mmCIF file of C-alpha atoms in Angstrom:
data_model
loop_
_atom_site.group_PDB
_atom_site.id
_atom_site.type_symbol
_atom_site.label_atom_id
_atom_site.label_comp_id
_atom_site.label_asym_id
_atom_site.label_seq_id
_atom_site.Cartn_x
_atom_site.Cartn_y
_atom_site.Cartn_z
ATOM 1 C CA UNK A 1 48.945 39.934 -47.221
ATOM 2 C CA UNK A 2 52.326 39.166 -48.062
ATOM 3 C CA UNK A 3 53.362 39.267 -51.565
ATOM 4 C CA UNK A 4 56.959 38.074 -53.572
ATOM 5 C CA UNK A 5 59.386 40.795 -53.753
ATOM 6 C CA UNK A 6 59.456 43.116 -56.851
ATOM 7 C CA UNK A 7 61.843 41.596 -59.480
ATOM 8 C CA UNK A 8 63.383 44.731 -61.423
ATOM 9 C CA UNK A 9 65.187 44.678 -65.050
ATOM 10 C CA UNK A 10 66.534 47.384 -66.595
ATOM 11 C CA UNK A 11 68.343 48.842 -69.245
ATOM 12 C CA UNK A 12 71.348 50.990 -68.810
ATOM 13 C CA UNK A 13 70.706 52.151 -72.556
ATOM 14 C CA UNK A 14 67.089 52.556 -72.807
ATOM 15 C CA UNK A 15 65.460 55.207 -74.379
ATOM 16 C CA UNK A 16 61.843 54.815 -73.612
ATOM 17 C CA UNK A 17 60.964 56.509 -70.285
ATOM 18 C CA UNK A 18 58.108 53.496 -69.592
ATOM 19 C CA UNK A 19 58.082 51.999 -66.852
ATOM 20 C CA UNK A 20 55.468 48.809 -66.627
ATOM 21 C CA UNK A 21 54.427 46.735 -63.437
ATOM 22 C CA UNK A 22 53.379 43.266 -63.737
ATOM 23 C CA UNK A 23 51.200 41.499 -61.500
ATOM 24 C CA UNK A 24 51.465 37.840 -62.176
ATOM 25 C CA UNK A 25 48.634 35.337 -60.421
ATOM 26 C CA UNK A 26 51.062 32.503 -59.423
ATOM 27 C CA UNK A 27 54.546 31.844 -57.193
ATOM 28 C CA UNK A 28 57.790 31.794 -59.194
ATOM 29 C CA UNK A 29 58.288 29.531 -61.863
ATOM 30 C CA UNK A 30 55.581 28.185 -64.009
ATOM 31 C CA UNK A 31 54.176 29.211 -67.434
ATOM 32 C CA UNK A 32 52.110 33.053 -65.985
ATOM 33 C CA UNK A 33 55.267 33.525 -64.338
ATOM 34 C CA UNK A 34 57.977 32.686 -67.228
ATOM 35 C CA UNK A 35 55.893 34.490 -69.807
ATOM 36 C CA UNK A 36 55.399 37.995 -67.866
ATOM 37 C CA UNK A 37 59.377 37.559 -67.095
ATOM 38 C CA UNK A 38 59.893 36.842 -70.972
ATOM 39 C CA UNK A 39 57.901 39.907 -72.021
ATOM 40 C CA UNK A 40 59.554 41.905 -69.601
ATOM 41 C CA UNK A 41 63.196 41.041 -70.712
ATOM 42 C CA UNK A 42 62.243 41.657 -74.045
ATOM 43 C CA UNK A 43 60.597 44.881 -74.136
ATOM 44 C CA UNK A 44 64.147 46.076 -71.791
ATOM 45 C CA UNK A 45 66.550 44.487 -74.192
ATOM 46 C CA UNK A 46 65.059 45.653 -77.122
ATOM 47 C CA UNK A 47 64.374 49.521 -75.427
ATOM 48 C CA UNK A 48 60.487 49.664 -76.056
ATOM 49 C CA UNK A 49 60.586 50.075 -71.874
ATOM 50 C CA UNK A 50 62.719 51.190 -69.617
ATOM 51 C CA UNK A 51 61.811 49.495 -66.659
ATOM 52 C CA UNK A 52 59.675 46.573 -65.770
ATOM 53 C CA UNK A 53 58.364 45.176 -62.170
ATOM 54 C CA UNK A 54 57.094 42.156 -61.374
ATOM 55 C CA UNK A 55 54.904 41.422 -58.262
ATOM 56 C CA UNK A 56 54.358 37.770 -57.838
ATOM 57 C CA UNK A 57 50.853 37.147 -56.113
ATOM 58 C CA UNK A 58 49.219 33.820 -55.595
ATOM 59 C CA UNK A 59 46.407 32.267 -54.003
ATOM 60 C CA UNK A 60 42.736 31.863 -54.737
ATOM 61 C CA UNK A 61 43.358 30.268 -57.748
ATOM 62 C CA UNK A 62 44.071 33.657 -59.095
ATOM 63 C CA UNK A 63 41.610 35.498 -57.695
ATOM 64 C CA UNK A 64 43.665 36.787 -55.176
ATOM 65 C CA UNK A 65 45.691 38.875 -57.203
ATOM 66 C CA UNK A 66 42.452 39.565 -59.532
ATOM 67 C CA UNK A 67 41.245 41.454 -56.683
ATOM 68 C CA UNK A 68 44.243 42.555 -55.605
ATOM 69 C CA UNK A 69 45.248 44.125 -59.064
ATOM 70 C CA UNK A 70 41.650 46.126 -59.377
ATOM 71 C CA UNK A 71 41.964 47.487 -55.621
ATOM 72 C CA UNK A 72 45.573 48.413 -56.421
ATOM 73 C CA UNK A 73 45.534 50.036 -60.303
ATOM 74 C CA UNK A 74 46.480 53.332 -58.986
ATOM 75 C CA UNK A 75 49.262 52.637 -57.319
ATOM 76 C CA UNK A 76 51.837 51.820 -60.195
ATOM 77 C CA UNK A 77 52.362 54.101 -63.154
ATOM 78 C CA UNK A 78 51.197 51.641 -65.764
ATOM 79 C CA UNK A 79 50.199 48.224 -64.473
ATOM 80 C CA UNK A 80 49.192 45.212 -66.239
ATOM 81 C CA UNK A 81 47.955 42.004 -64.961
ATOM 82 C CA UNK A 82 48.951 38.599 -66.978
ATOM 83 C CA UNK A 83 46.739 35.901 -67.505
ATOM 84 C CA UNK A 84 45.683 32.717 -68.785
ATOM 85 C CA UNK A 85 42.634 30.420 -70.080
ATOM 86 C CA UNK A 86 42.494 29.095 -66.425
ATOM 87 C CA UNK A 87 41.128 32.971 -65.715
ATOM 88 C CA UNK A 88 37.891 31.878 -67.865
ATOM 89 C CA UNK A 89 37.780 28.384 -66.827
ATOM 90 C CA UNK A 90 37.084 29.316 -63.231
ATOM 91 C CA UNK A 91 34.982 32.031 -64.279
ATOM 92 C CA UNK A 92 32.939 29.300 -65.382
ATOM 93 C CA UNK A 93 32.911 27.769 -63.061
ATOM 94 C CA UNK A 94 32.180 30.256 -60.303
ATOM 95 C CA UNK A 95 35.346 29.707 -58.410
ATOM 96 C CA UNK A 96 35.253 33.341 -58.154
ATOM 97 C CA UNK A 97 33.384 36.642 -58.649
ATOM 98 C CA UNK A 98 35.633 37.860 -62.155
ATOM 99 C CA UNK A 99 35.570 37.597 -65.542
ATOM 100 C CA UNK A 100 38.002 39.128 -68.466
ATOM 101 C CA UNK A 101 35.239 41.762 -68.690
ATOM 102 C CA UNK A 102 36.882 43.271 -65.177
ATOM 103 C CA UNK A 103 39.506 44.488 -67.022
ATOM 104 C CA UNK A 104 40.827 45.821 -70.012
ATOM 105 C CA UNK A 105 42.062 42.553 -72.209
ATOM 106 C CA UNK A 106 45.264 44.132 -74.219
ATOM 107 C CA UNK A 107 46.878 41.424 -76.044
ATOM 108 C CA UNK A 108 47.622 37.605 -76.121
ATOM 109 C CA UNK A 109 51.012 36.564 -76.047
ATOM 110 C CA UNK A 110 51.924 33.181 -76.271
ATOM 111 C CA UNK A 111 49.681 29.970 -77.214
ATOM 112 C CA UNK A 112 50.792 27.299 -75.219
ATOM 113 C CA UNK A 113 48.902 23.792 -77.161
ATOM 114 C CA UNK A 114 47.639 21.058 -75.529
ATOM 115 C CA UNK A 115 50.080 17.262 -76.026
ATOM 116 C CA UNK A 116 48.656 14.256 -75.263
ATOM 117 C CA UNK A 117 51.902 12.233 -74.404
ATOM 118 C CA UNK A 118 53.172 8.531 -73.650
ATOM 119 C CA UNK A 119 56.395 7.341 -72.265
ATOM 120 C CA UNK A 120 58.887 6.882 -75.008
ATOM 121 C CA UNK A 121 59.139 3.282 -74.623
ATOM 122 C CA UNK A 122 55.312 2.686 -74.443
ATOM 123 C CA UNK A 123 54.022 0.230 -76.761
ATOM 124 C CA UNK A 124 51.403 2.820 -77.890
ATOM 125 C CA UNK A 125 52.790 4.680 -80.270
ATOM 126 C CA UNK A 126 50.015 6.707 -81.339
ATOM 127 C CA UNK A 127 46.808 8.430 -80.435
ATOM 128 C CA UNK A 128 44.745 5.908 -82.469
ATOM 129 C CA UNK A 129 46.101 2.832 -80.224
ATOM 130 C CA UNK A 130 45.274 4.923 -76.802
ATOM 131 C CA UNK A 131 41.602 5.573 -78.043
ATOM 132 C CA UNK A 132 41.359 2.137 -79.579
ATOM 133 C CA UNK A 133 42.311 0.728 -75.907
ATOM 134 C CA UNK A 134 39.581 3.428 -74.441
ATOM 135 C CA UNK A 135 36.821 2.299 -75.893
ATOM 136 C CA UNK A 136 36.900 -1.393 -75.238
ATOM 137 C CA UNK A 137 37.432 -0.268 -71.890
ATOM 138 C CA UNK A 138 37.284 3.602 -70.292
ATOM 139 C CA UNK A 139 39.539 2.717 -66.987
ATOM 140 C CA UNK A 140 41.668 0.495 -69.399
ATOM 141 C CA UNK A 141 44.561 2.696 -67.836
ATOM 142 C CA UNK A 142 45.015 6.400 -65.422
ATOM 143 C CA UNK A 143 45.278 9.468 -67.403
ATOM 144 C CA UNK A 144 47.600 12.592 -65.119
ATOM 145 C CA UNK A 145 47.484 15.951 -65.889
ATOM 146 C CA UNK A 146 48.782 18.893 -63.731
ATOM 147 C CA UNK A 147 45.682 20.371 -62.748
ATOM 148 C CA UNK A 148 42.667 19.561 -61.457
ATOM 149 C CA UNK A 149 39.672 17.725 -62.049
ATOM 150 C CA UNK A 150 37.567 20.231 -64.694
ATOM 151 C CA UNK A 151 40.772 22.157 -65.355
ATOM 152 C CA UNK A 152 42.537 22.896 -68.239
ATOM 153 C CA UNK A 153 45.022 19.466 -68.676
ATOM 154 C CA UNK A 154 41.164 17.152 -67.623
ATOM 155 C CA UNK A 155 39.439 20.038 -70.157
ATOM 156 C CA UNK A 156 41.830 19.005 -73.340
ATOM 157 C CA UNK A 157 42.084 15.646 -72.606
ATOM 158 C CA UNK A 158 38.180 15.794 -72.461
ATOM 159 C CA UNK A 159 37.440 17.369 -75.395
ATOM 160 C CA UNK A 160 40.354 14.847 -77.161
ATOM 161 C CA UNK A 161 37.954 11.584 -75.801
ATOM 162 C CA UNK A 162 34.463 13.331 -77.799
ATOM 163 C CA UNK A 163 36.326 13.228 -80.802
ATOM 164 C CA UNK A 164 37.189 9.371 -80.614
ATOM 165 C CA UNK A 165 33.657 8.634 -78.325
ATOM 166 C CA UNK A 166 34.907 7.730 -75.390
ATOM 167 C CA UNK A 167 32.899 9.194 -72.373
ATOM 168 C CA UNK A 168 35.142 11.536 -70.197
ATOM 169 C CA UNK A 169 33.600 10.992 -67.581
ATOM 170 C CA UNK A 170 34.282 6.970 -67.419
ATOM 171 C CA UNK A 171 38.478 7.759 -67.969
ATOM 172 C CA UNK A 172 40.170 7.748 -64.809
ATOM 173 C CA UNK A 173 41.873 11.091 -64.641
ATOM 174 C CA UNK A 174 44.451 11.633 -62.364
ATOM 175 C CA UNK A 175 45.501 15.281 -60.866
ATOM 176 C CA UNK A 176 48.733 16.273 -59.587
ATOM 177 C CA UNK A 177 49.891 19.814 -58.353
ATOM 178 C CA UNK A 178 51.715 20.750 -61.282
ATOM 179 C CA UNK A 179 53.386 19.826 -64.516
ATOM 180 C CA UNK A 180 56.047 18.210 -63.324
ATOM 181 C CA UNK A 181 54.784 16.188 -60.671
ATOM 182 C CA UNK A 182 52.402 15.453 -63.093
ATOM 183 C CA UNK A 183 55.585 14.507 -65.473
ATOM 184 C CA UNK A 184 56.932 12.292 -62.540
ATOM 185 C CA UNK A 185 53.813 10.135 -62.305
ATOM 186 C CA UNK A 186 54.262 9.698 -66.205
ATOM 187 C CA UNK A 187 58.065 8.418 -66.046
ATOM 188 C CA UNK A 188 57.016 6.347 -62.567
ATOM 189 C CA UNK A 189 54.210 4.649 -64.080
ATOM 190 C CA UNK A 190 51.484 5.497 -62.224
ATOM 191 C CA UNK A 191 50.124 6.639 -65.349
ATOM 192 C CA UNK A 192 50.137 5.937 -68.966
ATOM 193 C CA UNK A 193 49.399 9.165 -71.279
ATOM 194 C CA UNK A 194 49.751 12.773 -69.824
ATOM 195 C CA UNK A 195 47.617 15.513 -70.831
ATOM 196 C CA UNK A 196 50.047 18.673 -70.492
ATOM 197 C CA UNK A 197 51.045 21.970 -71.869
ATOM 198 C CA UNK A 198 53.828 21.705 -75.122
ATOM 199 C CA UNK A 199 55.890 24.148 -72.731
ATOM 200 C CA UNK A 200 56.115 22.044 -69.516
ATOM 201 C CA UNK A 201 56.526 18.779 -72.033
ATOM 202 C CA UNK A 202 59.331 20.648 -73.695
ATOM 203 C CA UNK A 203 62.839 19.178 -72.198
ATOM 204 C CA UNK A 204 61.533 16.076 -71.735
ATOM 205 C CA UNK A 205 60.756 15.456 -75.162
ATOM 206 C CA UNK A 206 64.142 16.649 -76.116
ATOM 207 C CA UNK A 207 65.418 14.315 -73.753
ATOM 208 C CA UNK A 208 64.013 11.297 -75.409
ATOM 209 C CA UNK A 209 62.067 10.534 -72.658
ATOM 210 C CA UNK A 210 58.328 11.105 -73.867
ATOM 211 C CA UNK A 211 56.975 10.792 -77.456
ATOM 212 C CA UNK A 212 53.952 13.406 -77.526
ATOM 213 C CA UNK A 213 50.780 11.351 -79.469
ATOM 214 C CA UNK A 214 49.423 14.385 -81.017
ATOM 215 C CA UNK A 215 49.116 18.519 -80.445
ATOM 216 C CA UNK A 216 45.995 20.303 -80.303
ATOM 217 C CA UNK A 217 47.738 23.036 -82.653
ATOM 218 C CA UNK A 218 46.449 24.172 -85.846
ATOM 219 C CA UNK A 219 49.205 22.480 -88.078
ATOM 220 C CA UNK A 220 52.284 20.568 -86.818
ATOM 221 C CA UNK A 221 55.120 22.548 -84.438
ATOM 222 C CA UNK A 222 58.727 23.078 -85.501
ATOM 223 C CA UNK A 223 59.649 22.081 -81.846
ATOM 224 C CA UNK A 224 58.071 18.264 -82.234
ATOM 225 C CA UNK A 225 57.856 17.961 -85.991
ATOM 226 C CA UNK A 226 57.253 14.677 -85.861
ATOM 227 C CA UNK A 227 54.177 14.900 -83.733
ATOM 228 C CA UNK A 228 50.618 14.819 -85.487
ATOM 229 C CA UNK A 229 47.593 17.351 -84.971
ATOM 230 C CA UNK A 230 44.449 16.290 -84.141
ATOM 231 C CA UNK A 231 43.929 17.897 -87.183
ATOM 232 C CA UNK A 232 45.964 15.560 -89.197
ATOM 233 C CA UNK A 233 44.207 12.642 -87.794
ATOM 234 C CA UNK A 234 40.543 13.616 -88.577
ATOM 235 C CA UNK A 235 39.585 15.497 -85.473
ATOM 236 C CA UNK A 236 38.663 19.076 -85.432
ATOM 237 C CA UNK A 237 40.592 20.204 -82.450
ATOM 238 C CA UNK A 238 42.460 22.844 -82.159
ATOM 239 C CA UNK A 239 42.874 24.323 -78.674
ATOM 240 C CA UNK A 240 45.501 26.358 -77.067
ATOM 241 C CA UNK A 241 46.415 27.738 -73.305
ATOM 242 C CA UNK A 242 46.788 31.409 -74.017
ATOM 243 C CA UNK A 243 48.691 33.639 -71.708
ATOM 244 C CA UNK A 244 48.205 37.387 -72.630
ATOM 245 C CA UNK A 245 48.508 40.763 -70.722
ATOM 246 C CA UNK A 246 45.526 42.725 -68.946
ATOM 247 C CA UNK A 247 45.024 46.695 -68.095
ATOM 248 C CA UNK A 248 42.632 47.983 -65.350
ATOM 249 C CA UNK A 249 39.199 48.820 -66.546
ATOM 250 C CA UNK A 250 38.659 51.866 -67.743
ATOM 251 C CA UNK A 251 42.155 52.212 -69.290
ATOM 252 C CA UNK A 252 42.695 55.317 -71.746
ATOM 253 C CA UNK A 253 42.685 54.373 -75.335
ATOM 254 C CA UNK A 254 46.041 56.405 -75.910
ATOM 255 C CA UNK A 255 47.782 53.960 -73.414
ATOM 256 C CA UNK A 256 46.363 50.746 -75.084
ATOM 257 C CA UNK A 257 47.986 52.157 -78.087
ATOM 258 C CA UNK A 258 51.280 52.558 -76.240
ATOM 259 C CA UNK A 259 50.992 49.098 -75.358
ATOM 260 C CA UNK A 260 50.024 47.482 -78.347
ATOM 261 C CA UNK A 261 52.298 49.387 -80.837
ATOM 262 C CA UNK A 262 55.529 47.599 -78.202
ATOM 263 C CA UNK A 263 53.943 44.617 -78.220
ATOM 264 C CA UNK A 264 53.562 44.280 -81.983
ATOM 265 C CA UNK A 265 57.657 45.156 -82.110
ATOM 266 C CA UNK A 266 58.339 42.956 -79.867
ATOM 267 C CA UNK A 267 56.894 39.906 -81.375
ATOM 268 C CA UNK A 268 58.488 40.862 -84.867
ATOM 269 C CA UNK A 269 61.852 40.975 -82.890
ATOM 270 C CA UNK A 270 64.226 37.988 -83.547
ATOM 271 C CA UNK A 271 64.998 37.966 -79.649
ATOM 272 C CA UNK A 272 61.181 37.249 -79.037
ATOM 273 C CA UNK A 273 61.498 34.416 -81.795
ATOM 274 C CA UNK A 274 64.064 32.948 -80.411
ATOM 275 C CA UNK A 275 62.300 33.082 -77.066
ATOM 276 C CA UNK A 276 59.021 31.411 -78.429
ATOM 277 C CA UNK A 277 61.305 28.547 -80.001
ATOM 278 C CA UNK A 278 63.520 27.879 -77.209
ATOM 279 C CA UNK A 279 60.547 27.966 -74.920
ATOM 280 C CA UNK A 280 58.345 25.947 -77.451
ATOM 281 C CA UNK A 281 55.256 28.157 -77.232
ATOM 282 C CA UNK A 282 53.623 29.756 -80.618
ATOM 283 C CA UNK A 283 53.237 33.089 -80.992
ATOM 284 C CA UNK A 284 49.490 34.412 -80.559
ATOM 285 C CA UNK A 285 48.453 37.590 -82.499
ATOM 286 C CA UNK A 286 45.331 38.407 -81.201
ATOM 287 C CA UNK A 287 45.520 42.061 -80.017
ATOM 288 C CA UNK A 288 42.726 44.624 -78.467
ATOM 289 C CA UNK A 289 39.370 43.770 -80.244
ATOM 290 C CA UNK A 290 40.662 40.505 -81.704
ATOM 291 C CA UNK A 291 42.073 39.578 -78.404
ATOM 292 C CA UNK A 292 38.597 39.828 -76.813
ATOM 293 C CA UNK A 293 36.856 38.010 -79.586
ATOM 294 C CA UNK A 294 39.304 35.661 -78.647
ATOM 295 C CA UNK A 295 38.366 35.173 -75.246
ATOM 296 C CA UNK A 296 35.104 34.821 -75.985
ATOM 297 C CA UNK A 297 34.908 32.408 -78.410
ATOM 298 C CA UNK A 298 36.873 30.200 -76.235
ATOM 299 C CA UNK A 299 34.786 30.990 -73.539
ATOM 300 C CA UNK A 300 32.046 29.355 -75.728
ATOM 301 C CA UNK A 301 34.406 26.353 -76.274
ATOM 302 C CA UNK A 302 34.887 25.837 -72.606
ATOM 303 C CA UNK A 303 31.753 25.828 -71.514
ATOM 304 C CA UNK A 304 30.224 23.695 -73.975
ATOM 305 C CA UNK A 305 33.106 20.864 -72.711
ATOM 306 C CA UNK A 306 32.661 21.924 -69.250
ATOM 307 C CA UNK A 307 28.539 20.971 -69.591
ATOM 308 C CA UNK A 308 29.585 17.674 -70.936
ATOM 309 C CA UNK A 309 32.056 16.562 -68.048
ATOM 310 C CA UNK A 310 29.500 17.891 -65.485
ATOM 311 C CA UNK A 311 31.464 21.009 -64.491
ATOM 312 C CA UNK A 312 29.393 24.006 -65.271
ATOM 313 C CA UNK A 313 25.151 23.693 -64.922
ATOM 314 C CA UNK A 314 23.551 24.013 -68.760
ATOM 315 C CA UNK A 315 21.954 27.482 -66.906
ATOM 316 C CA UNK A 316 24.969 28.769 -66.321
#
């Protein structure tokens, strides 16, 4: 197997002697990629490390460098894998033979909500008028996201159509390889909303060239103030991609420590605000125990969805 060249940064001033590897499930570029390089930078700049590598390996739809990662712990002197709900949504469904439970879950990092958004000159200017328009008619108009069918943008925009009782299964979803080809299809008009990650949606709302419907965040985000919740508009959804960091199994308590007690510095730091602002992901504090309680629960939340838009057998 070939794998990306390691990606150093470090710190001519640093005075922790740590030195982390980072194996990262996906090419260059990309929200895995961007967040394990934004962690990295800021545990160097802010000397809580003094080194971090990254290994970029993809494939498998991130089981490659699942199994890659557990055959390969030893190597490195204190390796982490990052991750993201797509690790539990083909756990699900059986896409391949891992779970969270392979590893040691250490901490979320970033929540990355789910936008719902329209062209900025689209006559529809809000959610209501989109689910008004679906239920007179389910393939009214094409729905893109940047993943695939019974993936995480077809999940959110799935579990947005319950809410308003439109079957997901009658909504023509589109899938393109990516966020921004997704994006393309959007400003080309081969489709009409986008169901997308805040991050990828990011410069082209502050271009003026989308207006985002509503956020599946828990109250309204400083980046798109003027976008709704679901909340706000009477539906109890609240959903976000989480990307957070992973230890082999069997890791010893005393290093979880080490990495938790950087991590919690980090995200007080103002570099790693600035980071989650410019980047327009929230910050998710969910950390050792919490973090798997975390996982769980929206393990729960997935499969329930999944069941509904005939991705996952009720036995499984």
């Amino acid at each position: 197997m070939r794998f990306a060249p390691w990606l150093a940064i470090a710190a001519c001033t640093a005075t922790a002697s740590e030195r982390l590897h980072v194996v990262i499930p996906a090419g260059p570029g990309g929200g895995l990629d961007g967040t394990a390089r934004a962690v990295g930078r800021a545990l160097v700049e802010l000397d809580l490390v003094e080194r971090v590598s990254f290994e970029n390996v993809s494939g498998g739809g991130g089981g490659r460098a699942m199994a890659y990662f557990l055959d390969n712990a030893d190597r490195f002197e204190t390796p982490l894998l990052v991750n993201s709900t797509p690790l539990l949504v083909r756990s699900l469904q059986g896409l391949f033979p891992y779970s969270f439970r392979d590893l040691t879950p250490v901490a979320g990092v970033v929540a990355d909500y789910g936008v719902l958004a329209v062209r900025a000159d689209d006559p529809r200017t809000t959610w209501e008028a989109v689910a008004a328009e679906l239920r007179r008619d389910p393939r009214a108009f094409a729905v893109g996201g940047g993943s695939a069918r019974g993936s995480l943008d077809h999940i959110v925009l799935a579990m947005a159509l319950r809410l308003v009782e439109v079957d997901p299964r009658a909504v023509r979803y589109l899938p393109y390889d990516g966020g921004g080809k997704a994006m393309l299809a959007l400003l080309g008009g081969e489709v009409d909303v986008l169901s997308s990650g805040l991050g990828e949606t990011m410069a082209f709302i502050e271009a003026g060239e989308v207006r985002v419907l509503a956020v599946t965040a828990p109250e309204r985000v400083g980046a798109i103030a003027e976008a709704p919740t679901f909340k706000e508009l009477g539906y109890p959804l609240v959903f976000a991609n989480w990307r957070g960091l992973f230890g082999p199994p069997g890791m010893p308590a005393e290093t979880l420590a080490g990495h938790l007690h950087r991590l919690a510095n980090m995200k007080e730091s103002a570099h790693w605000q600035a980071t989650l602002e410019r980047r327009g992901w929230a910050s998710l504090n969910a950390e050792g125990a919490s973090f798997v309680a975390h996982l769980e629960a929206q393990e729960r939340q997935l499969k329930e969805v999944m069941i509904d838009i005939g991705f996952v057998r009720p036995d499984e």
